[in-house]
mmCIF file of C-alpha atoms in Angstrom:
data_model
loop_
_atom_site.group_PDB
_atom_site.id
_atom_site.type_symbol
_atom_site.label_atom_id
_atom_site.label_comp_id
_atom_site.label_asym_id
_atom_site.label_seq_id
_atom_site.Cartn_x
_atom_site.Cartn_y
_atom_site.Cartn_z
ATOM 1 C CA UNK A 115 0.000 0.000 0.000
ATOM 2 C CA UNK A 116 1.162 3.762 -1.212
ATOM 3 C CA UNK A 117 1.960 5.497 2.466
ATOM 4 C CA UNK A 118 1.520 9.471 1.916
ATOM 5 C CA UNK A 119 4.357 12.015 4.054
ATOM 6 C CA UNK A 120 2.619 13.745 6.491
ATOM 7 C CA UNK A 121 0.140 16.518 5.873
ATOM 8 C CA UNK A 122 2.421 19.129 6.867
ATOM 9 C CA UNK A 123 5.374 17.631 4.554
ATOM 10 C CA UNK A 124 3.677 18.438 1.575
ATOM 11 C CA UNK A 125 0.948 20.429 -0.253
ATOM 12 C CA UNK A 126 -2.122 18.594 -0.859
ATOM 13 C CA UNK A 127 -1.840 18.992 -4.670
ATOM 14 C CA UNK A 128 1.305 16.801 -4.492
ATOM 15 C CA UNK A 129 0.122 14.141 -3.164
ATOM 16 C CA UNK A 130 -0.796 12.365 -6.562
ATOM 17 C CA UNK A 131 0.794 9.630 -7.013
ATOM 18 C CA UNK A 132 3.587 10.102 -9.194
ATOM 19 C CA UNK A 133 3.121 8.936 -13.165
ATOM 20 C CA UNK A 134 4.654 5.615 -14.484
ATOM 21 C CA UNK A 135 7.127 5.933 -16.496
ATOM 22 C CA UNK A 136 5.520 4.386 -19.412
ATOM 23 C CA UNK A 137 2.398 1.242 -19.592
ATOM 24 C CA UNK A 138 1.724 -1.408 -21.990
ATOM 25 C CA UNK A 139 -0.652 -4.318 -22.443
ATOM 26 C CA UNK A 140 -1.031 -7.934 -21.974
ATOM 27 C CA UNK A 141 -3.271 -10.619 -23.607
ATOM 28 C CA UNK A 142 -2.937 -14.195 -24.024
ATOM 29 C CA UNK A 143 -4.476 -17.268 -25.533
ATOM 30 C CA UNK A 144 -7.313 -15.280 -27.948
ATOM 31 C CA UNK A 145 -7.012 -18.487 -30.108
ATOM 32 C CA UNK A 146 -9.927 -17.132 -32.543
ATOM 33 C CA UNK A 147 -11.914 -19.346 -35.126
ATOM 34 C CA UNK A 148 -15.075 -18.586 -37.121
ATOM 35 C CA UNK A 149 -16.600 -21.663 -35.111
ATOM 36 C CA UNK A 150 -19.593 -22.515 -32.515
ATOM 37 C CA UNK A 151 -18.641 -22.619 -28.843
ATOM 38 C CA UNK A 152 -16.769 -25.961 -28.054
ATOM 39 C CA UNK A 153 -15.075 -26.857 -25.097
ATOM 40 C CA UNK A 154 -11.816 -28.191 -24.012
ATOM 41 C CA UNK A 155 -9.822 -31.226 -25.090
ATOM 42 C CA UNK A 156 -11.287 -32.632 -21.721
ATOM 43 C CA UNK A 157 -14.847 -31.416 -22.800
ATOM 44 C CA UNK A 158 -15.810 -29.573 -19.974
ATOM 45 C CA UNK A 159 -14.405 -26.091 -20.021
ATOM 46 C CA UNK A 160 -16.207 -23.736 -22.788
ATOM 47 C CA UNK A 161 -14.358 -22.213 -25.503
ATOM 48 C CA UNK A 162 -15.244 -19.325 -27.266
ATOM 49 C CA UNK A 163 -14.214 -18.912 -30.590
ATOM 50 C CA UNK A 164 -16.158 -16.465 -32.183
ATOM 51 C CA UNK A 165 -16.729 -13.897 -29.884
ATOM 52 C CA UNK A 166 -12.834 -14.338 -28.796
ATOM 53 C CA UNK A 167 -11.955 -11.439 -31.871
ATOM 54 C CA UNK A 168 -14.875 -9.026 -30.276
ATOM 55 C CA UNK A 169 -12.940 -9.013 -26.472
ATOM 56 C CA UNK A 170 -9.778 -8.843 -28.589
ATOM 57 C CA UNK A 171 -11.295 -5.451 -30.186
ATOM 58 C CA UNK A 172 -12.344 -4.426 -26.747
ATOM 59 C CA UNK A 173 -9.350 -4.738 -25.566
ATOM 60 C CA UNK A 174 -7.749 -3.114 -28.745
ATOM 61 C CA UNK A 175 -10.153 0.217 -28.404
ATOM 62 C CA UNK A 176 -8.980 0.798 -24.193
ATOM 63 C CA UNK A 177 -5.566 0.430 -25.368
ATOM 64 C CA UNK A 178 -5.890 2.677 -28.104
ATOM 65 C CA UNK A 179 -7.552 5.919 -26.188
ATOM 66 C CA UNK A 180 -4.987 5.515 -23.086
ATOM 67 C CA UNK A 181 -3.295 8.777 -21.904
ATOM 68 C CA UNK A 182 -0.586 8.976 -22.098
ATOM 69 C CA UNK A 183 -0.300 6.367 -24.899
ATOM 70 C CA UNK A 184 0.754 2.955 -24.017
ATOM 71 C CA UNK A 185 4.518 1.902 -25.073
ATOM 72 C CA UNK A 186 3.567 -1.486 -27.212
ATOM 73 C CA UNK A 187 1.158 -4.354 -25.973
ATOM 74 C CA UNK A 188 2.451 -7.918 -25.300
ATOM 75 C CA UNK A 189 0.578 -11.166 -27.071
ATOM 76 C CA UNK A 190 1.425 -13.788 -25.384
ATOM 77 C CA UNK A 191 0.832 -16.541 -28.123
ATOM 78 C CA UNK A 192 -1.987 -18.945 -29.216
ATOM 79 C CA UNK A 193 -3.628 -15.693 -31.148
ATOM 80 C CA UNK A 194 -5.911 -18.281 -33.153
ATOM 81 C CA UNK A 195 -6.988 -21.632 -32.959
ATOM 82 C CA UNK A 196 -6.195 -25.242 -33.819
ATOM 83 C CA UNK A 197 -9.717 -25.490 -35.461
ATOM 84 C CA UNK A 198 -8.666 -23.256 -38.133
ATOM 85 C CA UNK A 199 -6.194 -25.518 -39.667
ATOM 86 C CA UNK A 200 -8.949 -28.343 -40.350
ATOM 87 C CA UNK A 201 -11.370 -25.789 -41.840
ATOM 88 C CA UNK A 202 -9.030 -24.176 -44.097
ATOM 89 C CA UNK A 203 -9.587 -21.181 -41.973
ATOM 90 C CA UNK A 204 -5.837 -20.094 -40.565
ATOM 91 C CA UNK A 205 -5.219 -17.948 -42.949
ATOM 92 C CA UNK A 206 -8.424 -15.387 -42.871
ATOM 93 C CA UNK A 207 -8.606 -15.803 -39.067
ATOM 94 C CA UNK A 208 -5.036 -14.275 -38.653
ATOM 95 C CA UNK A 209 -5.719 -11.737 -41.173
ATOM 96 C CA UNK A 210 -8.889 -11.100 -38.689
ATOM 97 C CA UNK A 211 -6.773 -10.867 -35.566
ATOM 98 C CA UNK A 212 -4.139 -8.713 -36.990
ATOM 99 C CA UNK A 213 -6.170 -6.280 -38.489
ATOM 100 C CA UNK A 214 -7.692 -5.725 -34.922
ATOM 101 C CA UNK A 215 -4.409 -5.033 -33.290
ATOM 102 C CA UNK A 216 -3.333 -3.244 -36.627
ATOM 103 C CA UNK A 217 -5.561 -0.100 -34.852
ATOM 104 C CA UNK A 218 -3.129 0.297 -32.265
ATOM 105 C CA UNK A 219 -0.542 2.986 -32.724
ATOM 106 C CA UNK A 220 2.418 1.656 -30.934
ATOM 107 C CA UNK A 221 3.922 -2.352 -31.779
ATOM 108 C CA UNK A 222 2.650 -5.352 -30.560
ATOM 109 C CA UNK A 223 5.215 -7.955 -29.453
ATOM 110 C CA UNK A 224 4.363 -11.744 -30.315
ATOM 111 C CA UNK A 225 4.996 -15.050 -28.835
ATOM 112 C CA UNK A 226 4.687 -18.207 -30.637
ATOM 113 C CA UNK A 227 2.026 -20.885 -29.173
ATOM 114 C CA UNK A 228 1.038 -24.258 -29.935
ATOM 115 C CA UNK A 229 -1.700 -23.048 -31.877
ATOM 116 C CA UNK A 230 0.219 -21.177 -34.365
ATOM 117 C CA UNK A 231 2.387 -24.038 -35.044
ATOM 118 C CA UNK A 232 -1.183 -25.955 -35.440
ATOM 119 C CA UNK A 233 -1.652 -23.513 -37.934
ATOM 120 C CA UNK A 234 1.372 -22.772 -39.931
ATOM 121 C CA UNK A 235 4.756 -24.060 -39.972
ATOM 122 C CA UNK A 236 7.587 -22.316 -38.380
ATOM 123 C CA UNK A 237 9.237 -20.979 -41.885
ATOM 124 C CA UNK A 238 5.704 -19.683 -42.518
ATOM 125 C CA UNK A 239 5.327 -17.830 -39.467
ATOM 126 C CA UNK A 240 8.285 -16.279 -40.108
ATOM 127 C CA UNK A 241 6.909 -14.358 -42.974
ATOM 128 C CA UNK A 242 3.354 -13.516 -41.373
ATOM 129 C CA UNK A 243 2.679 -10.365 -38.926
ATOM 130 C CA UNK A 244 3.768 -12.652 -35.696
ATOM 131 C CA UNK A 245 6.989 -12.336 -36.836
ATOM 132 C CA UNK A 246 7.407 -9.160 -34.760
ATOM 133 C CA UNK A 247 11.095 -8.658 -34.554
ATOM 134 C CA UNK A 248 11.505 -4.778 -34.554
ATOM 135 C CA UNK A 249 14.548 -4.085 -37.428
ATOM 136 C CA UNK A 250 15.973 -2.282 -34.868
ATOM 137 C CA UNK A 251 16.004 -5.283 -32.265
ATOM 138 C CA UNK A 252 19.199 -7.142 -31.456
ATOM 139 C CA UNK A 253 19.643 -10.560 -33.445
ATOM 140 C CA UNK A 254 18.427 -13.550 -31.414
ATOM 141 C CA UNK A 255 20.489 -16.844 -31.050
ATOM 142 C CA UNK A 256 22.620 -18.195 -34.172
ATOM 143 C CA UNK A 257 19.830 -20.169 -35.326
ATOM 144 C CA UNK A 258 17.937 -17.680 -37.865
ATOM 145 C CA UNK A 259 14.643 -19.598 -36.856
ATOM 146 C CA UNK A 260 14.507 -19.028 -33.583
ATOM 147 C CA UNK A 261 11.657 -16.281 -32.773
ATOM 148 C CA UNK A 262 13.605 -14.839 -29.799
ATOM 149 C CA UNK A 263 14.854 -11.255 -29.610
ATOM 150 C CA UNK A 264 15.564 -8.287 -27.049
ATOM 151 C CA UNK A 265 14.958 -4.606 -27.339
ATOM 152 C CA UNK A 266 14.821 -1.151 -25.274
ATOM 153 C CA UNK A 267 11.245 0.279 -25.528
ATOM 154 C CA UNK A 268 12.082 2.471 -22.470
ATOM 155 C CA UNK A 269 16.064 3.785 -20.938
ATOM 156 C CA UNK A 270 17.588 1.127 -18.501
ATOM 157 C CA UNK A 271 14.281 -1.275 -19.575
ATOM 158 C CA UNK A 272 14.443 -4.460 -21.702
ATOM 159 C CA UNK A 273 12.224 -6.558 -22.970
ATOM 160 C CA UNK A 274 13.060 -10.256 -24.040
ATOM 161 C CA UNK A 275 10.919 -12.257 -25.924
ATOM 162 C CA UNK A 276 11.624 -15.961 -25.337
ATOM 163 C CA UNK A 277 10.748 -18.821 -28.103
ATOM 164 C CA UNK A 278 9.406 -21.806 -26.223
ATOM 165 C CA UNK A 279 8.717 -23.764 -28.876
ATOM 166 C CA UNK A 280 12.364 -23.578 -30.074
ATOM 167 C CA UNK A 281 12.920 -27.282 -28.695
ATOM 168 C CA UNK A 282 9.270 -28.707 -30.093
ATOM 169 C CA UNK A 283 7.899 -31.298 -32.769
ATOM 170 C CA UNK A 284 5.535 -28.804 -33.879
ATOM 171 C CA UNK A 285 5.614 -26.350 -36.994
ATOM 172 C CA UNK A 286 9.148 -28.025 -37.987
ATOM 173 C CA UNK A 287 10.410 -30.199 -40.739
ATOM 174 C CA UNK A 288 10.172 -34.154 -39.717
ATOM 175 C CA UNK A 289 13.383 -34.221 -41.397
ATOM 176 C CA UNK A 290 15.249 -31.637 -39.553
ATOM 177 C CA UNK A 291 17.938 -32.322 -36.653
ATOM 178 C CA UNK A 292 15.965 -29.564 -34.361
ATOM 179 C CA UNK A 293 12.769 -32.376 -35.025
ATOM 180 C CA UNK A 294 15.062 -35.437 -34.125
ATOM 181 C CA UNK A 295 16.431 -33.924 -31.140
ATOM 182 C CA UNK A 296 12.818 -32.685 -29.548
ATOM 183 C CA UNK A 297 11.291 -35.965 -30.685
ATOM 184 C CA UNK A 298 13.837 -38.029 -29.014
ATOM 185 C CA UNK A 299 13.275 -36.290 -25.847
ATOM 186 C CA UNK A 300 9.564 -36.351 -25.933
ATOM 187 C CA UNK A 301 9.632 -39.956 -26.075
ATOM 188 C CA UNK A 302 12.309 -40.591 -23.344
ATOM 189 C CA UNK A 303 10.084 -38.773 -21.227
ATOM 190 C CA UNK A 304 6.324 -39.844 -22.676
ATOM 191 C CA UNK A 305 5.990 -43.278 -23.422
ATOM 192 C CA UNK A 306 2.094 -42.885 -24.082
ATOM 193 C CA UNK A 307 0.942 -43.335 -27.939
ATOM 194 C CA UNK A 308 -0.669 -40.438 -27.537
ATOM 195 C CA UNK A 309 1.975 -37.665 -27.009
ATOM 196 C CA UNK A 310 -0.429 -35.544 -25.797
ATOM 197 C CA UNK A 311 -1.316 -37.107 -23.202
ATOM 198 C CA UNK A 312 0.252 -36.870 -19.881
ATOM 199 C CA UNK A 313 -1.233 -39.672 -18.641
ATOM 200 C CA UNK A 314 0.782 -41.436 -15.835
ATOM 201 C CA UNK A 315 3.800 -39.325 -16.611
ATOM 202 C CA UNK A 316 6.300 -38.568 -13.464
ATOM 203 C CA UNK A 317 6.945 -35.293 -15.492
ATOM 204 C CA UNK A 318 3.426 -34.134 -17.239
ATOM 205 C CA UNK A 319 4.911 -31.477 -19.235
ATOM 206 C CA UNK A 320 6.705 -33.678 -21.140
ATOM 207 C CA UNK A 321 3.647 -33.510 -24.038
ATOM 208 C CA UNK A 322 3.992 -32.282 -27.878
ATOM 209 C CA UNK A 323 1.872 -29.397 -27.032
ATOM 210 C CA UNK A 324 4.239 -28.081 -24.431
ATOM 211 C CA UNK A 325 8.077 -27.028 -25.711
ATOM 212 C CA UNK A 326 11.468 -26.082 -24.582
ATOM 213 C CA UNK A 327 14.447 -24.034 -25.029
ATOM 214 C CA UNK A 328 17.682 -24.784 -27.337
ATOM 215 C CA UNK A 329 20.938 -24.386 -25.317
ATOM 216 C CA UNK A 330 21.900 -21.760 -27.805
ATOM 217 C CA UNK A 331 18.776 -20.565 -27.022
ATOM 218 C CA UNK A 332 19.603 -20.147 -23.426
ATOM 219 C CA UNK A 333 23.384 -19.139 -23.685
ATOM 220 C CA UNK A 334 22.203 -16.243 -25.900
ATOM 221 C CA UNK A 335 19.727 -15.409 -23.047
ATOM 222 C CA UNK A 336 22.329 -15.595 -20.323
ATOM 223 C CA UNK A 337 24.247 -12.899 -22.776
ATOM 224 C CA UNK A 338 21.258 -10.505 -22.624
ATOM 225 C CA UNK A 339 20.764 -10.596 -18.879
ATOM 226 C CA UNK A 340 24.865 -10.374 -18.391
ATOM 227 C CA UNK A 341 24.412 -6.910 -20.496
ATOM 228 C CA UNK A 342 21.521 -5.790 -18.484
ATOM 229 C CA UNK A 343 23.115 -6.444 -14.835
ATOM 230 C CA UNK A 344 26.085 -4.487 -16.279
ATOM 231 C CA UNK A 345 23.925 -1.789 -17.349
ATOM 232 C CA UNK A 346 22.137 -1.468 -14.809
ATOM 233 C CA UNK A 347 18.366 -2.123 -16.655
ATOM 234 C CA UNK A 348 15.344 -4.115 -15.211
ATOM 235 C CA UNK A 349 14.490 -6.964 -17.726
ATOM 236 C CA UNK A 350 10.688 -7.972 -18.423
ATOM 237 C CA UNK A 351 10.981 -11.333 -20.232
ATOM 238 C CA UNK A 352 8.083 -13.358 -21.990
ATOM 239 C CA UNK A 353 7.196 -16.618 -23.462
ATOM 240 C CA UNK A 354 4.025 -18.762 -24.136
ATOM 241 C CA UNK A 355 4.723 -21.186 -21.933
ATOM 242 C CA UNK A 356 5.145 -20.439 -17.991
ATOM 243 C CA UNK A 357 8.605 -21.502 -16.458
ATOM 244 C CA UNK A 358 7.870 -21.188 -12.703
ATOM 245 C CA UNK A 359 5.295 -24.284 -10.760
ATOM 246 C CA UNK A 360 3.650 -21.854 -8.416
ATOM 247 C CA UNK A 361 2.465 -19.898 -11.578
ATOM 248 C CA UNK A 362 1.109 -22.795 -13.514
ATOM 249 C CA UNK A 363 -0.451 -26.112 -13.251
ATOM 250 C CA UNK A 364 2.109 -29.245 -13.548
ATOM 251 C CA UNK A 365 1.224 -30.357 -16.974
ATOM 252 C CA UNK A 366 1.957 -26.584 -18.774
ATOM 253 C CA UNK A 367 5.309 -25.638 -17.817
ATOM 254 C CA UNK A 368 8.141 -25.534 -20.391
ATOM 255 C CA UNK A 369 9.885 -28.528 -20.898
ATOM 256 C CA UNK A 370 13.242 -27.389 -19.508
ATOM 257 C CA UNK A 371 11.402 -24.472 -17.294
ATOM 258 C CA UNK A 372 14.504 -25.011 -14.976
ATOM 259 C CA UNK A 373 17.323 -24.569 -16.817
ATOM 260 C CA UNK A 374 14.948 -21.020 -18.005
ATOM 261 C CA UNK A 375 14.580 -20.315 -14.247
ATOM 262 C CA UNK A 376 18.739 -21.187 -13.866
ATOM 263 C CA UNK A 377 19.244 -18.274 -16.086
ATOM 264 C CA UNK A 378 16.792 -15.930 -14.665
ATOM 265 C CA UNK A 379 18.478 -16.786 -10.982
ATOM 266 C CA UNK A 380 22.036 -15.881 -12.109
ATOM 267 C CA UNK A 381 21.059 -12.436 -12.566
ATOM 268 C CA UNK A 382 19.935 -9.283 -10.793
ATOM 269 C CA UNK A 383 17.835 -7.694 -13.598
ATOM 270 C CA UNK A 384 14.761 -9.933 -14.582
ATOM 271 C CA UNK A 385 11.616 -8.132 -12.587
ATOM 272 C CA UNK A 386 9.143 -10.468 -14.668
ATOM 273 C CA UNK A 387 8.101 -13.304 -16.676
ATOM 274 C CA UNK A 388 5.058 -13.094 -18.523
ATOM 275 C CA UNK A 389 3.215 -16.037 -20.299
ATOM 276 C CA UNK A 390 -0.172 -17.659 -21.041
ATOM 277 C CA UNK A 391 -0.980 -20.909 -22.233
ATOM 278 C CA UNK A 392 -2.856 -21.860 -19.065
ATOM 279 C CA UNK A 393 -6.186 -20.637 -19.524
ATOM 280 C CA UNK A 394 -6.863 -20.127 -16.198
ATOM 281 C CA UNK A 395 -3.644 -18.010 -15.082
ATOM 282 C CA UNK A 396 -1.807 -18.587 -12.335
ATOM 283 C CA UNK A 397 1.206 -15.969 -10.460
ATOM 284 C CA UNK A 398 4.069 -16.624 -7.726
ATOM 285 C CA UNK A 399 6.701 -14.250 -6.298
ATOM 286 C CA UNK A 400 9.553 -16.592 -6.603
ATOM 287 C CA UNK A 401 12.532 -17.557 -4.012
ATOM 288 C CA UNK A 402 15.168 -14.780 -6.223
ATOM 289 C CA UNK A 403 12.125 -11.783 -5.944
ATOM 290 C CA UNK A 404 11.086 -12.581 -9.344
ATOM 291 C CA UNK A 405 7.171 -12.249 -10.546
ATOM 292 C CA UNK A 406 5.987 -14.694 -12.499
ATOM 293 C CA UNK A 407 2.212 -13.936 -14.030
ATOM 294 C CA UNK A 408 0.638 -16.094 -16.439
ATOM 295 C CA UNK A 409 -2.501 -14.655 -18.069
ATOM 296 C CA UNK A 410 -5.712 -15.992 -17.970
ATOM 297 C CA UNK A 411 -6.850 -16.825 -21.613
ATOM 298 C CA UNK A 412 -9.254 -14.838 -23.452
ATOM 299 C CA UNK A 413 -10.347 -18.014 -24.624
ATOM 300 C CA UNK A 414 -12.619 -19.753 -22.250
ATOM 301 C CA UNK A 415 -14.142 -15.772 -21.301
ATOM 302 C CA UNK A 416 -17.718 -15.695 -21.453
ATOM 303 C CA UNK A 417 -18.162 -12.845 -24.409
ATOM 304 C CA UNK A 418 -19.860 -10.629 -21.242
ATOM 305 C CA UNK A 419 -16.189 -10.123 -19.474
ATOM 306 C CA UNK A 420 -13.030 -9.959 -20.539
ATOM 307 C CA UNK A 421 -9.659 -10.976 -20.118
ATOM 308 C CA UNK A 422 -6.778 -8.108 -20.989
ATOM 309 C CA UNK A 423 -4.485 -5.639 -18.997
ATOM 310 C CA UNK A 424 -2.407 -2.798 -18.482
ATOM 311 C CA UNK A 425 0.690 -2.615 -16.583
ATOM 312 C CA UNK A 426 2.387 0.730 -15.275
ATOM 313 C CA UNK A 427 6.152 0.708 -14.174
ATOM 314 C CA UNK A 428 7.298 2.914 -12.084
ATOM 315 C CA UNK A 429 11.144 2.802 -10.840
ATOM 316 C CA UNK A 430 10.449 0.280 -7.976
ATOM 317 C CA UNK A 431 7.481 -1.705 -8.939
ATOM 318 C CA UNK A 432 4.619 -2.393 -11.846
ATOM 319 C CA UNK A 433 1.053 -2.150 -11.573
ATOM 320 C CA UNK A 434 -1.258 -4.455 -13.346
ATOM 321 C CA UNK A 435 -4.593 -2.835 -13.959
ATOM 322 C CA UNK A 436 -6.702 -6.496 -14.643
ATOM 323 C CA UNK A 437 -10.171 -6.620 -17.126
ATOM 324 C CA UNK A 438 -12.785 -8.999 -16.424
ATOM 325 C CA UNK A 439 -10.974 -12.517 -15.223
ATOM 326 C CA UNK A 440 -7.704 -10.619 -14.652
ATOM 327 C CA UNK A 441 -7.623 -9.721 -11.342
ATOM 328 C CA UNK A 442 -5.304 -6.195 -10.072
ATOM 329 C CA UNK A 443 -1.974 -6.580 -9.063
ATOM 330 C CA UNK A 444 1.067 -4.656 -7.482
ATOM 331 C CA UNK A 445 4.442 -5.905 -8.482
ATOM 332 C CA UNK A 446 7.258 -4.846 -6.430
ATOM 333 C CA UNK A 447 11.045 -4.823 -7.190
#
């Protein structure tokens, strides 16, 4: 809680609290298809796909009218869904969900889900508006395919975006060693036919829909946070999948959350981790002071709410002003 200085300490027109130094917004899991309402994969949670796009535009027309203007917004992956791929649908529904955050003025950061890899392959995705890499942005890890990046949007700020499907069976080449690898592992770990199904596993993430991180992938991290301790900048990092087991359930994690979370701990700079993927959200302050929020998906909201929000930072903490599902929140650092 904000404690004011006495009365006599200062004027009464100064005690406003002071402005962030910039905002931006979160969504996750929109997953939009011109379908019915269905539910789950266990057929008991709704899903709505249609009226998904209309909170989207909700969310898109706050966003748009803040003041001051927001710095970018963060999508946290699985913008459209699975369905769209067996009705020949993934194309227009993209073009759909893009064009909605197209009316914001400032860029929208991506991260790559399952259900763009449902969708498209990775080379494809490359080439479509999820490919958000800002020209300016520094180059990710040596691998040209891997959809992670870092830039500045703010001085002594970073934001890293994190590909957790760089490890993954989906959206690559059967053919390809990066396939091989994640195939081999999946299997060492998931002897079920079904490989999405976590059934009796010791380690229930260990399912196609979940992914990992390449080692390159993480060295290259370990680089970025190495610059911003030295520097002096607090680090917001974010990924579709959630790294931390107080912020998720057991089956969504990354595959190798903890050698994400290794990283993270060797440094002084990360604040936060953002991610969706579990519809239902989850958040933990973690062990090293880190936040770890996962979004509640936008998915499975009755078209009545809504599930977005806006975070303010300020030099010691951010604020999370929640929509509909997402509840408020006050982030110290």
């Amino acid at each position: 809680r904000r404690t004011h200085p006495p009365p006599s300490a200062v004027s009464p027109s100064s005690w406003r609290p002071a402005a962030p130094l910039f905002s931006f917004g979160v969504i996750a899991d929109i997953q939009y298809a011109d379908a019915e309402d269905g539910y789950d994969f266990g057929g008991c949670r709704r899903r709505y796909y249609r009226h998904s796009l209309g909170l989207l535009r909700g969310a898109v027309e706050e966003w748009a009218t803040a003041r001051p203007p927001l710095a970018f917004v963060l999508q946290l992956g699985d913008c459209i869904d699975g369905l769209n791929a067996r009705s020949g649908g993934a194309e227009g529904a993209l073009e759909q969900v893009l064009a909605a955050l197209g009316q914001l003025p400032v860029p929208v950061h991506h991260a790559w889900g399952n259900h763009e890899f449902y969708n498209f392959s990775r080379a494809r995705l490359a080439h479509t508006g999820l490919n958000s890499r800002p020209a300016a942005a520094a180059a990710g890890p040596p691998a040209r395919d891997c959809q992670a990046y870092h830039c500045s949007p703010a001085p002594r700020f970073r934001l890293v975006v994190l590909d957790a499907y760089d490890l993954s069976i989906l959206g690559r080449d059967p053919d390809s060693p990066r396939y091989q690898e994640s195939l081999r592992l999946l299997r060492e770990k998931n002897p079920n036919d079904n490989l999405n199904s976590p059934a009796g596993l010791e380690e229930p993430r260990f399912v196609e829909f979940n992914g990992g991180f390449s080692q390159a992938q993480l060295d290259w991290f370990n680089e970025v946070l190495k610059f911003s301790d030295e520097n002096q900048e607090k680090v917001v990092v974010m990924g579709h999948l959630p790294i931390h087991p107080d912020a998720s359930d057991r089956v969504c994690l990354a595959w190798n959350y903890e050698d994400a979370l290794s990283v993270i701990h060797s440094h002084q700079c990360v604040v936060c981790f953002l991610a969706g993927h579990l519809h239902d959200g989850g958040y933990c302050l973690d062990s090293h002071g880190v936040h770890h929020l996962t979004l509640e998906g936008v998915i499975e909201t009755p078209p009545e709410s809504s599930a977005f929000g806006t975070i303010y930072v300020y030099e010691d903490k951010m604020v999370l002003k929640g929509r509909g599902r997402i509840s408020d929140r006050v982030m110290h650092f």
